[in-house]
Short mmCIF file of C-alpha atoms and ligand atoms in Angstrom, two decimals:
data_model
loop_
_atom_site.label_atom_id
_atom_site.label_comp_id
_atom_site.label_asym_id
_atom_site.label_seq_id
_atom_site.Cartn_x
_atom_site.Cartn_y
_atom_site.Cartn_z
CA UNK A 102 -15.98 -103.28 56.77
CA UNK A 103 -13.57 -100.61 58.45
CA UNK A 104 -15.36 -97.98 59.69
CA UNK A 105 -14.58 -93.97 59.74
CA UNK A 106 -13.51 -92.45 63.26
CA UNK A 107 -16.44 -91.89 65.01
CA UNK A 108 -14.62 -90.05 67.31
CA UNK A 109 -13.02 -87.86 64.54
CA UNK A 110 -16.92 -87.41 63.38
CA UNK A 111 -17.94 -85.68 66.33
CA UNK A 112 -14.60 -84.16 67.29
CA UNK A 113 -14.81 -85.62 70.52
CA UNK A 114 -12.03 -87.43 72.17
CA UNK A 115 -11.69 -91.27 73.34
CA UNK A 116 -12.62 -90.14 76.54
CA UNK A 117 -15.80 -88.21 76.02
CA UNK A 118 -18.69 -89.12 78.48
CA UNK A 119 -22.24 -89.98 76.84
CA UNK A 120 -23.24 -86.85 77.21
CA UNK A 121 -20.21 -85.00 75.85
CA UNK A 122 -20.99 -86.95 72.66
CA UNK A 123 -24.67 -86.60 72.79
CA UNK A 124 -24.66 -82.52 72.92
CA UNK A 125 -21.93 -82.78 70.27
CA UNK A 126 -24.14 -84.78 67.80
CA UNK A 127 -26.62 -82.42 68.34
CA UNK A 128 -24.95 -79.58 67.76
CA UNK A 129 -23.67 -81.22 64.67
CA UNK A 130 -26.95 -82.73 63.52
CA UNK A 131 -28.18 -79.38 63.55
CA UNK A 132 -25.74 -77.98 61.96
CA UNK A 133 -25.88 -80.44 59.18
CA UNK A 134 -29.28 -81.26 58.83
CA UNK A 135 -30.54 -81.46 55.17
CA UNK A 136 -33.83 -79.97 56.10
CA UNK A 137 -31.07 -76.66 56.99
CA UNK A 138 -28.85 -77.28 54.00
CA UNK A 139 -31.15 -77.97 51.18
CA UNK A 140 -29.46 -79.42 47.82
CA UNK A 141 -26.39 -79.26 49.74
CA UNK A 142 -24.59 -82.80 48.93
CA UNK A 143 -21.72 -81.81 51.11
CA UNK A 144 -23.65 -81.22 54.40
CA UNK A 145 -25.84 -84.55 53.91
CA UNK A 146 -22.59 -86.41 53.31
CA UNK A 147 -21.73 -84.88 56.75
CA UNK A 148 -24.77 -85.43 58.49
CA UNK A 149 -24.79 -88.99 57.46
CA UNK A 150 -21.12 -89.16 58.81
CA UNK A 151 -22.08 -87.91 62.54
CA UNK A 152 -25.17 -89.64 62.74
CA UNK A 153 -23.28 -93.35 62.01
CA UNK A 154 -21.01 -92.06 64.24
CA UNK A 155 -23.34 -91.13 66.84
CA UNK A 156 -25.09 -94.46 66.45
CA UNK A 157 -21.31 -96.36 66.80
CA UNK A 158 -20.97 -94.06 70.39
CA UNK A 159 -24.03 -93.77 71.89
CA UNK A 160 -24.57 -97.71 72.16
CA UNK A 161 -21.51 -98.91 74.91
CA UNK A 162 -21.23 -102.41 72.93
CA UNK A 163 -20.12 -100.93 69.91
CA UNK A 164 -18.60 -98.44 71.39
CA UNK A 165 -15.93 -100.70 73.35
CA UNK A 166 -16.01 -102.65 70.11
CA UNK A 167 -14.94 -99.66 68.30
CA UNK A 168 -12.27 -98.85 70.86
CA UNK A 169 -11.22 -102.87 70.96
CA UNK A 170 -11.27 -103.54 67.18
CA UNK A 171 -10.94 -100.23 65.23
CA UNK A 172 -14.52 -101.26 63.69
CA UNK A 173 -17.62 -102.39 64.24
CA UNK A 174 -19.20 -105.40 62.63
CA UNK A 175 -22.82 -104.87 61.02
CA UNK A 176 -24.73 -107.48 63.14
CA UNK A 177 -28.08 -104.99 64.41
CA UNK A 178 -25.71 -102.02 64.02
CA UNK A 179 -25.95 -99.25 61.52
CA UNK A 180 -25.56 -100.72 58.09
CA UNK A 181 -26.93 -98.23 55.72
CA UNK A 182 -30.40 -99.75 55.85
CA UNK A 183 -32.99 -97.59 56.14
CA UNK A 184 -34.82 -98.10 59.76
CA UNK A 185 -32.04 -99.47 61.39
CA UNK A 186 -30.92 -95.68 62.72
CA UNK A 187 -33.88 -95.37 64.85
CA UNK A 188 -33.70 -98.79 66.30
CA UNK A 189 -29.64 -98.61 67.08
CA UNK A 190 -28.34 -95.88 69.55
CA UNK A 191 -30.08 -92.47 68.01
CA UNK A 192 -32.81 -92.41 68.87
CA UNK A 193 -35.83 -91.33 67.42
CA UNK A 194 -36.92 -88.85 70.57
CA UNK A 195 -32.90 -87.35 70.23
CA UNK A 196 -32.99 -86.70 66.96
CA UNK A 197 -36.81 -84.96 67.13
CA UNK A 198 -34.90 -83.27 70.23
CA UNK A 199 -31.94 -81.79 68.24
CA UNK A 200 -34.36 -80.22 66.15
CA UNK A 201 -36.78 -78.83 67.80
CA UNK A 202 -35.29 -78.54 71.30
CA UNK A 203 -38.49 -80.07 73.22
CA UNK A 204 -38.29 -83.22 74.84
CA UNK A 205 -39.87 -85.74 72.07
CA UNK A 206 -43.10 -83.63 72.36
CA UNK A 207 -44.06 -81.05 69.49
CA UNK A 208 -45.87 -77.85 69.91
CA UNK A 209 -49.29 -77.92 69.46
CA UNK A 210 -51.35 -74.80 67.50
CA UNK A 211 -53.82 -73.19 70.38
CA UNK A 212 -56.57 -73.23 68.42
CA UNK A 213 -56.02 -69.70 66.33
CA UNK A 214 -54.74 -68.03 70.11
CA UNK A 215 -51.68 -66.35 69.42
CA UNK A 216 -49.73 -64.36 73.06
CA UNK A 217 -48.89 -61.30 71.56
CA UNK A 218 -45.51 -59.74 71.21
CA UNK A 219 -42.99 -58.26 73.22
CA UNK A 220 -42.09 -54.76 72.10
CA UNK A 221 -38.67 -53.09 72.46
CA UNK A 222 -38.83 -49.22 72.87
CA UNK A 223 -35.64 -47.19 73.46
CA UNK A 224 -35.30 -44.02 75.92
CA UNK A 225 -32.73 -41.04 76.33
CA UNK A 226 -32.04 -39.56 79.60
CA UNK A 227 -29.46 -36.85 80.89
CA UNK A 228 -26.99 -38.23 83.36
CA UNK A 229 -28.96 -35.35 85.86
CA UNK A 230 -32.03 -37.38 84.99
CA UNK A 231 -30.28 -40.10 86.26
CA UNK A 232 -29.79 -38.64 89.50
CA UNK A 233 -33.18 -38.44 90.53
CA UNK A 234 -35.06 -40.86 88.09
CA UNK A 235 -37.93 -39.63 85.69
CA UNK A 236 -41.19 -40.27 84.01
CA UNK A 237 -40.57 -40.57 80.39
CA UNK A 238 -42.47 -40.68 77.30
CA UNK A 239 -41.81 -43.68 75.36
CA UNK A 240 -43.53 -44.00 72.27
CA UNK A 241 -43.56 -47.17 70.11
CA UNK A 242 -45.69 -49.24 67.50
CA UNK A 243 -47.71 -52.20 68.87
CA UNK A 244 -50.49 -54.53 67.79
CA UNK A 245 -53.84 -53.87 69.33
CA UNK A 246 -56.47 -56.06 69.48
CA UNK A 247 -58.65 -55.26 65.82
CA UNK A 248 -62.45 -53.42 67.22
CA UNK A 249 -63.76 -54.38 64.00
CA UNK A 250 -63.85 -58.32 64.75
CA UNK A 251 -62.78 -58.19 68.77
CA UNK A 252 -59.98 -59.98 67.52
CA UNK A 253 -61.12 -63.29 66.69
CA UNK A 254 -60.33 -62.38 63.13
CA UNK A 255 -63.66 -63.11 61.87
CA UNK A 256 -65.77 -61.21 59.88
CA UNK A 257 -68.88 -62.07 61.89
CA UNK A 258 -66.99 -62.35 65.25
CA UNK A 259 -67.39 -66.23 65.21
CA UNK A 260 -64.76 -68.98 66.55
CA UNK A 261 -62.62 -69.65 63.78
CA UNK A 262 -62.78 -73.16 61.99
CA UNK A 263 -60.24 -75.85 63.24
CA UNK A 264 -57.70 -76.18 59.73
CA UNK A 265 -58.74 -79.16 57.81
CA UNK A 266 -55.00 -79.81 56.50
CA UNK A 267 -53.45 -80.26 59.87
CA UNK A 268 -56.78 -80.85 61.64
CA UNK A 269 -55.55 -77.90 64.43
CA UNK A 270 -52.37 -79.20 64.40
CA UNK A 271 -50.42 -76.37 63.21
CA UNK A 272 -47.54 -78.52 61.58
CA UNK A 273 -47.43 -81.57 58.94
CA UNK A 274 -45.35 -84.55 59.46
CA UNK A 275 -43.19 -85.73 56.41
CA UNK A 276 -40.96 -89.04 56.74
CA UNK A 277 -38.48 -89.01 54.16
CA UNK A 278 -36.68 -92.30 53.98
CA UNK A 279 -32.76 -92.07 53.25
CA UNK A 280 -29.41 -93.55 53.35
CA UNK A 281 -29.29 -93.38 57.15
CA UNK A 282 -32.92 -94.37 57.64
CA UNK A 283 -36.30 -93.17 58.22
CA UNK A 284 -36.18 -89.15 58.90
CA UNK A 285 -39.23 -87.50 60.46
CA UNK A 286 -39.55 -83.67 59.76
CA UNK A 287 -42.30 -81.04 60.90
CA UNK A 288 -42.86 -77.88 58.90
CA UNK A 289 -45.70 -75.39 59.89
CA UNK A 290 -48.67 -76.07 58.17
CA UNK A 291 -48.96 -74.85 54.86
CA UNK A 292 -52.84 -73.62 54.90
CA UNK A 293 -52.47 -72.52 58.50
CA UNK A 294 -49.41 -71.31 58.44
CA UNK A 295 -48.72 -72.98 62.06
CA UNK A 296 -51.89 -71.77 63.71
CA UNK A 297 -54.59 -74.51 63.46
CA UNK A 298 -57.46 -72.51 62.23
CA UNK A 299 -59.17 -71.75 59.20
CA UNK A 300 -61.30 -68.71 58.70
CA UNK A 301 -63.44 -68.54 55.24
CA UNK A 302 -64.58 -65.40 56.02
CA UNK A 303 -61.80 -62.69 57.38
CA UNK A 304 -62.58 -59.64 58.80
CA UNK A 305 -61.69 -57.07 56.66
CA UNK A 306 -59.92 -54.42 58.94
CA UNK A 307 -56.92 -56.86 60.14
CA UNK A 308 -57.63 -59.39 57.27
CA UNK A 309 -57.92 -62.10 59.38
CA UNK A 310 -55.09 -61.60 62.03
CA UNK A 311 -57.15 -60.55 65.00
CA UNK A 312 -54.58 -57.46 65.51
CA UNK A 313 -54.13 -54.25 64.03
CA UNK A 314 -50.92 -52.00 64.22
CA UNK A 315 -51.00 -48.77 66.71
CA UNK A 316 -48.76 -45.86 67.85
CA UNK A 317 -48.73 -45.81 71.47
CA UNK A 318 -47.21 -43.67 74.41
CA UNK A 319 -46.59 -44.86 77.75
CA UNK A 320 -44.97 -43.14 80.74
CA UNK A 321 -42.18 -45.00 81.83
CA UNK A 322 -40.85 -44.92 85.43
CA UNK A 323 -36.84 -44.93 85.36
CA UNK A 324 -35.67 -45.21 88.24
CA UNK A 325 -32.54 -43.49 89.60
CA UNK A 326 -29.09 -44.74 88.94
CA UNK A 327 -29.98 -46.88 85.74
CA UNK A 328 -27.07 -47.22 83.54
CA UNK A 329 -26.97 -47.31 79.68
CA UNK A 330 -27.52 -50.25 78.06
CA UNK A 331 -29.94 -51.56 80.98
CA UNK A 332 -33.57 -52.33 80.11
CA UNK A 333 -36.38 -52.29 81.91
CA UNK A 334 -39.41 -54.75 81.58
CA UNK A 335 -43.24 -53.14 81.70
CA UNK A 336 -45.17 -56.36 82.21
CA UNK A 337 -48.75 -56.59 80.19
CA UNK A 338 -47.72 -53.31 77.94
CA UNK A 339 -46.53 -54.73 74.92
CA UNK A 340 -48.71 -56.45 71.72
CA UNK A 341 -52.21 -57.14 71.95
CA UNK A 342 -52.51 -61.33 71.54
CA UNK A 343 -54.91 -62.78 69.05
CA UNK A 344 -58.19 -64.70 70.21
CA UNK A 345 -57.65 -64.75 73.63
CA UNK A 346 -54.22 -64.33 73.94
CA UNK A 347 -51.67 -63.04 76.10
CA UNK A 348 -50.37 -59.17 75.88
CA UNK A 349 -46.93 -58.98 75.55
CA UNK A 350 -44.63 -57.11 77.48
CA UNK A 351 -42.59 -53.85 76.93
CA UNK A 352 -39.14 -53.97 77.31
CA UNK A 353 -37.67 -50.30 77.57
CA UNK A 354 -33.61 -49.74 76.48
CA UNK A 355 -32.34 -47.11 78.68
CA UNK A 356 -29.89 -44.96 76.74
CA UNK A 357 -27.79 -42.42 79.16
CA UNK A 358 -26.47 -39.44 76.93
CA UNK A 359 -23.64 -38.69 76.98
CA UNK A 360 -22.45 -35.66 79.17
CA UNK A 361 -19.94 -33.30 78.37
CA UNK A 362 -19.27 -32.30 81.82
CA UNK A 363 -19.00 -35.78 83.73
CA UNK A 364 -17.34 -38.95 82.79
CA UNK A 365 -19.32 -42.34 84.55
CA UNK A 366 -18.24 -45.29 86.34
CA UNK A 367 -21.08 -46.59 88.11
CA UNK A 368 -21.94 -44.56 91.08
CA UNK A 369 -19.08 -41.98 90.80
CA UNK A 370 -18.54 -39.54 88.39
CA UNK A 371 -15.18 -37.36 87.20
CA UNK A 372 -14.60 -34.31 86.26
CA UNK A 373 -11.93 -31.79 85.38
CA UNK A 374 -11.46 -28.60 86.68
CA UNK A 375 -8.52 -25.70 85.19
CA UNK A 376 -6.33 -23.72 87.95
CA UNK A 377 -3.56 -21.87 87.69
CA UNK A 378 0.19 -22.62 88.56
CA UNK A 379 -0.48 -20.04 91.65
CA UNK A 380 -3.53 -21.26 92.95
CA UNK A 381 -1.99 -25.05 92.02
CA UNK A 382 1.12 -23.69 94.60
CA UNK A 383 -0.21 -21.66 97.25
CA UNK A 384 -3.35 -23.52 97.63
CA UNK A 385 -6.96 -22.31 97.28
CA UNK A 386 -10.92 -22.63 97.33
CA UNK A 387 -12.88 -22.54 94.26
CA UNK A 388 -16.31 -24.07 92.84
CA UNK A 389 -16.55 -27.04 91.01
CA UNK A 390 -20.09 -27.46 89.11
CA UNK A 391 -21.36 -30.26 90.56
CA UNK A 392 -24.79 -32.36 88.88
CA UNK A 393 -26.98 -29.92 90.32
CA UNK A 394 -25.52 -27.00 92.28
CA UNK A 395 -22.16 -25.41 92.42
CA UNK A 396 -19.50 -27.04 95.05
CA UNK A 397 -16.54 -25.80 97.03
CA UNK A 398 -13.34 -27.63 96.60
CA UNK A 399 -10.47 -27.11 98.57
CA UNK A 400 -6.75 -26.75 96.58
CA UNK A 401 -3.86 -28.06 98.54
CA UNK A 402 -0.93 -26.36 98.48
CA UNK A 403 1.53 -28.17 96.13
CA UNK A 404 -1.41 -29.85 93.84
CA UNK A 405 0.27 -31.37 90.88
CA UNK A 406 -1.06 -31.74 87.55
CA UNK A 407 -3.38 -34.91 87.17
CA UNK A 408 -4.01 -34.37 90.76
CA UNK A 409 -7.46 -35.85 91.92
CA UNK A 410 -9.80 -34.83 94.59
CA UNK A 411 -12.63 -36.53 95.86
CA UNK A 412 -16.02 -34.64 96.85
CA UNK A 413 -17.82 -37.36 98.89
CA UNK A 414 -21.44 -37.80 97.81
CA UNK A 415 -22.10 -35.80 94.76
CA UNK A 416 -22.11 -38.95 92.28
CA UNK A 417 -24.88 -41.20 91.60
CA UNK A 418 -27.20 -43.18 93.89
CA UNK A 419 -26.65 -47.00 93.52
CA UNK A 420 -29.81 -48.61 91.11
CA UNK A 421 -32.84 -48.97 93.77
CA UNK A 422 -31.28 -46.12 96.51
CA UNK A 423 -28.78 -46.04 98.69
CA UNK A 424 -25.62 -43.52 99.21
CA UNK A 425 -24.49 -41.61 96.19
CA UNK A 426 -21.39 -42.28 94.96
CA UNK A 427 -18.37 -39.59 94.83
CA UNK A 428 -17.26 -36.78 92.86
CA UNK A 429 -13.51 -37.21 91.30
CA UNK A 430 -11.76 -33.29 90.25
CA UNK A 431 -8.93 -33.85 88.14
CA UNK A 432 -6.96 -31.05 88.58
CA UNK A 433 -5.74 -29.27 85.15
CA UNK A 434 -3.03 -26.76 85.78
CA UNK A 435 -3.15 -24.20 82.85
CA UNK A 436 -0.21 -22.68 82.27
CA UNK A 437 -0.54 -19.13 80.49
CA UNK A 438 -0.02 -19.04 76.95
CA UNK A 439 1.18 -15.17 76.66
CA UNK A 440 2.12 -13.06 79.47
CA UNK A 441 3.09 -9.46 79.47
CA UNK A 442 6.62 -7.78 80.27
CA UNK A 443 5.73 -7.01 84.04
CA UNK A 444 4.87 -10.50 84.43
CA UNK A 445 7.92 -12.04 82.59
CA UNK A 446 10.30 -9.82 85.15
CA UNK A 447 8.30 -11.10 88.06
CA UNK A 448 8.68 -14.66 86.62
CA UNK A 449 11.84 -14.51 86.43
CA UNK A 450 12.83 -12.63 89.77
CA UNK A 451 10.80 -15.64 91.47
CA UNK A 452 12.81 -17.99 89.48
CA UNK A 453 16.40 -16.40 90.49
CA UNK A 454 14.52 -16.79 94.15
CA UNK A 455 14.29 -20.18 94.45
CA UNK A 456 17.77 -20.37 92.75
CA UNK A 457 16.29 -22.27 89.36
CA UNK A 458 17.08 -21.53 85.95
CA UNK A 459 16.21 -18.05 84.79
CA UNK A 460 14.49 -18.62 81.39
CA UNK A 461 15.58 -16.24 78.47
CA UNK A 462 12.79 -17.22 76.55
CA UNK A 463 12.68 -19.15 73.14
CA UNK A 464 16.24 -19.18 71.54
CA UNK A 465 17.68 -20.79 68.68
CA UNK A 466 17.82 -24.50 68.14
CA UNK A 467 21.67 -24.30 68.87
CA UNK A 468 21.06 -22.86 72.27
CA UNK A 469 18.52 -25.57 73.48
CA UNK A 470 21.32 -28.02 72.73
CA UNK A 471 23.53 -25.88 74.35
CA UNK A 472 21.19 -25.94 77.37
CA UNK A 473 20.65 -29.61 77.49
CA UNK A 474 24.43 -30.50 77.41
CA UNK A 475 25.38 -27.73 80.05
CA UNK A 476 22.46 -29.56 82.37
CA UNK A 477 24.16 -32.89 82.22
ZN1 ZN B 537 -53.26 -76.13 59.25
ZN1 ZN B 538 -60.50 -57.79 62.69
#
C-alpha cells in the first residue's frame, strides 16, 4: 500500500526534528479536529490525513522506512483499525494534550468554587496629569459576592450537593470510535455546566450563582509618566469568586488624551511656536507655554524655518521617577499675509540693501515666466 506524504501532511520538511513535527501535528490536530469542525467531511478527511501522518513520523522505524522505501508496510503500524492509533506513535497523552493544552491531566471542578473575574476598566488623563500622576475615579461593573446566600448559592446557605452526572467532575468523557481509532473527548458537564455541584434549592437573589452584579468606584493611583495604551493591575479589586473563591483583579487601561498643545514621544514633548521673519533674523526672547508655567526661549539670530530648540527638563518624568525629559520648539516663521504701503517701501528699501531682488508685487503670469528665465 503506497502511502500519502507524511511530510506533505504536516508541511514539514525531511529534515524536521521530533519536535518540529510534534508542535506541527498539534497545531494541525487542532485545527482539524472534528469535535471543532462538526459535520465537516472535509476537515475529518484532513484530520485523519495528519494524524496517519503523525503516527508514520513520530515512530523513527517507520519513519526511516518512510524515507528508505517511499511507504510503510502495515505490520503494528497505522492500518485504519480502530485502536491501533493510540498504540503506534500518537499517543494517547499527545493527542489529550493538543486539546486541552495540560499535560495528560484534565481539570478538575473545585467543588462549586469558582476565582472570580478579572475586570478591565478604562481611564482618561490630560498629558499635565501625566506629569505629576493622579488619583482617579474609575468606575466599572463587577460581581460581588450575593448577601442573600453569602455566596454559596444556596437558598439556605448550605454546601452545595456534589453533581450526580459527573459525580464533581465537571466534564463527561465520550470515546467515539472512528476510522483512525479510538477518540477520547471531554465536554463540560451538561447538568453542571463544568462546576461539579448540584443545588436543588437556589437562592433566589443570584439564582444559584453565588454572585450578584455591582457598580463600583475605586480610586486609582496613576503614577507619573504612564503612557497610553499601558495598564495597570489592582490586585484583589476585581470580581467577587463564588463559594470560597478567589477575587479577581482589576486591570486599569490608561488612556492619555490627546493634547492640542504638545505632541509625545516618551519623555519629551514638542511643540510649535510662531515668530516673525524679524525676530526669526535679528534674534530674540519670548515665552513658550510650557506643561505648567510659561518659559523663556531664546531666538538665535538667523533661526530658519523648521528650526528646533530644546528646553532641557520641561518634558515628562520617565514611568517610576527620574529626570524629565525635554521640551522640543519648532520654530514657525509667519510671514505676514497683508502689509500696508509704509511697510511695502521699507520692504523693499531693505531688499535694494542687501542688493536682492526688489519685488513689484504679483504680476501677470507672463511676467513670472519672464522672471524665471531672466534668473537662469
Ligand atoms: Zn456535573
Ligand atoms: Zn445568593
Amino acid at each position: 500500500m503506497a502511502t500519502p506524504d507524511p511530510y506533505a501532511a504536516l508541511g514539514v520538511s525531511r529534515e524536521a526534528t521530533p519536535d518540529e513535527i510534534k508542535s506541527a501535528y498539534r497545531k494541525m490536530a487542532r485545527q482539524y479536529h472534528p469535535d471543532v469542525n462538526p459535520n465537516n467531511p472535509e476537515a475529518e478527511e484532513k484530520f485523519k490525513e495528519v494524524s496517519s501522518a503523525y503516527a508514520v513520523l513520530s515512530d523513527p522505524e517507520k519513519r526511516a522506512q518512510y524515507d528508505r522505501f517511499g511507504s510503510v508496510e502495515d505490520q503494528g503500524g497505522f492500518n485504519g483499525n480502530p485502536g491501533d492509533f493510540f498504540q503506534g506513535g500518537a499517543g494517547f497523552g499527545d493527542l489529550f494534550e493538543a486539546f486541552f493544552g495540560g499535560a495528560g491531566g484534565q481539570q478538575r471542578a473545585r467543588g462549586g468554587v469558582r476565582d472570580g473575574d478579572d475586570i478591565r476598566a478604562e481611564v482618561s488623563l490630560s498629558l499635565r496629569e501625566v506629569l505629576d500622576g493622579i488619583e482617579k475615579k474609575v468606575t466599572f461593573r463587577r460581581s460581588a459576592t450575593c448577601e442573600t446566600c453569602d455566596g454559596m448559592g444556596t437558598a439556605d446557605k448550605s454546601k452545595p450537593k456534589t453533581c450526580a452526572t459527573c459525580n464533581g467532575m465537571g466534564a463527561v468523557a465520550q470515546v467515539r470510535q472512528t476510522m483512525i481509532g479510538s477518540i477520547r473527548t471531554q465536554t463540560p458537564c451538561p447538568t453542571c455546566r463544568g462546576e461539579g455541584i448540584q443545588i436543588d434549592n437556589p437562592c433566589t437573589s443570584c439564582r444559584g450563582d453565588g454572585v450578584t452584579p455591582k457598580q463600583e468606584e475605586l480610586f486609582v493611583t496613576i503614577p507619573a509618566g504612564i503612557e497610553g495604551g499601558q495598564t495597570l493591575r489592582v490586585g484583589g479589586k476585581g470580581g467577587d469568586g463564588a463559594r470560597g473563591g478567589m477575587r479577581g483583579d482589576l486591570y486599569v487601561v490608561v488612556h492619555v488624551i490627546e493634547d492640542k498643545r504638545f505632541i509625545r514621544e516618551g519623555r519629551n514633548i514638542a511643540t510649535e511656536v510662531e515668530i516673525t521673519y524679524a525676530q526669526a533674523t535679528i534674534g530674540d526672547t519670548i515665552e513658550v507655554g510650557g506643561l505648567t508655567d510659561p518659559l523663556e526661549l531664546s531666538i538665535e539670530p538667523g533661526t530658519q524655518p523648521g528650526d528646533t530648540f530644546r528646553i532641557k527638563n520641561e518634558g515628562l518624568p520617565r514611568l517610576g521617577g527620574g529626570n524629565r525629559g525635554d521640551l522640543y520648539v519648532e520654530a514657525k516663521i509667519i510671514v505676514p499675509k497683508k502689509t500696508s504701503e509704509g511697510e511695502k517701501k521699507l520692504l523693499k528699501e531693505y531688499a535694494e540693501l542687501r542688493g536682492e531682488p526688489i519685488p513689484q508685487g504679483p504680476g501677470k503670469p507672463a511676467n513670472i515666466f519672464e522672471k524665471i528665465f531672466k534668473r537662469r
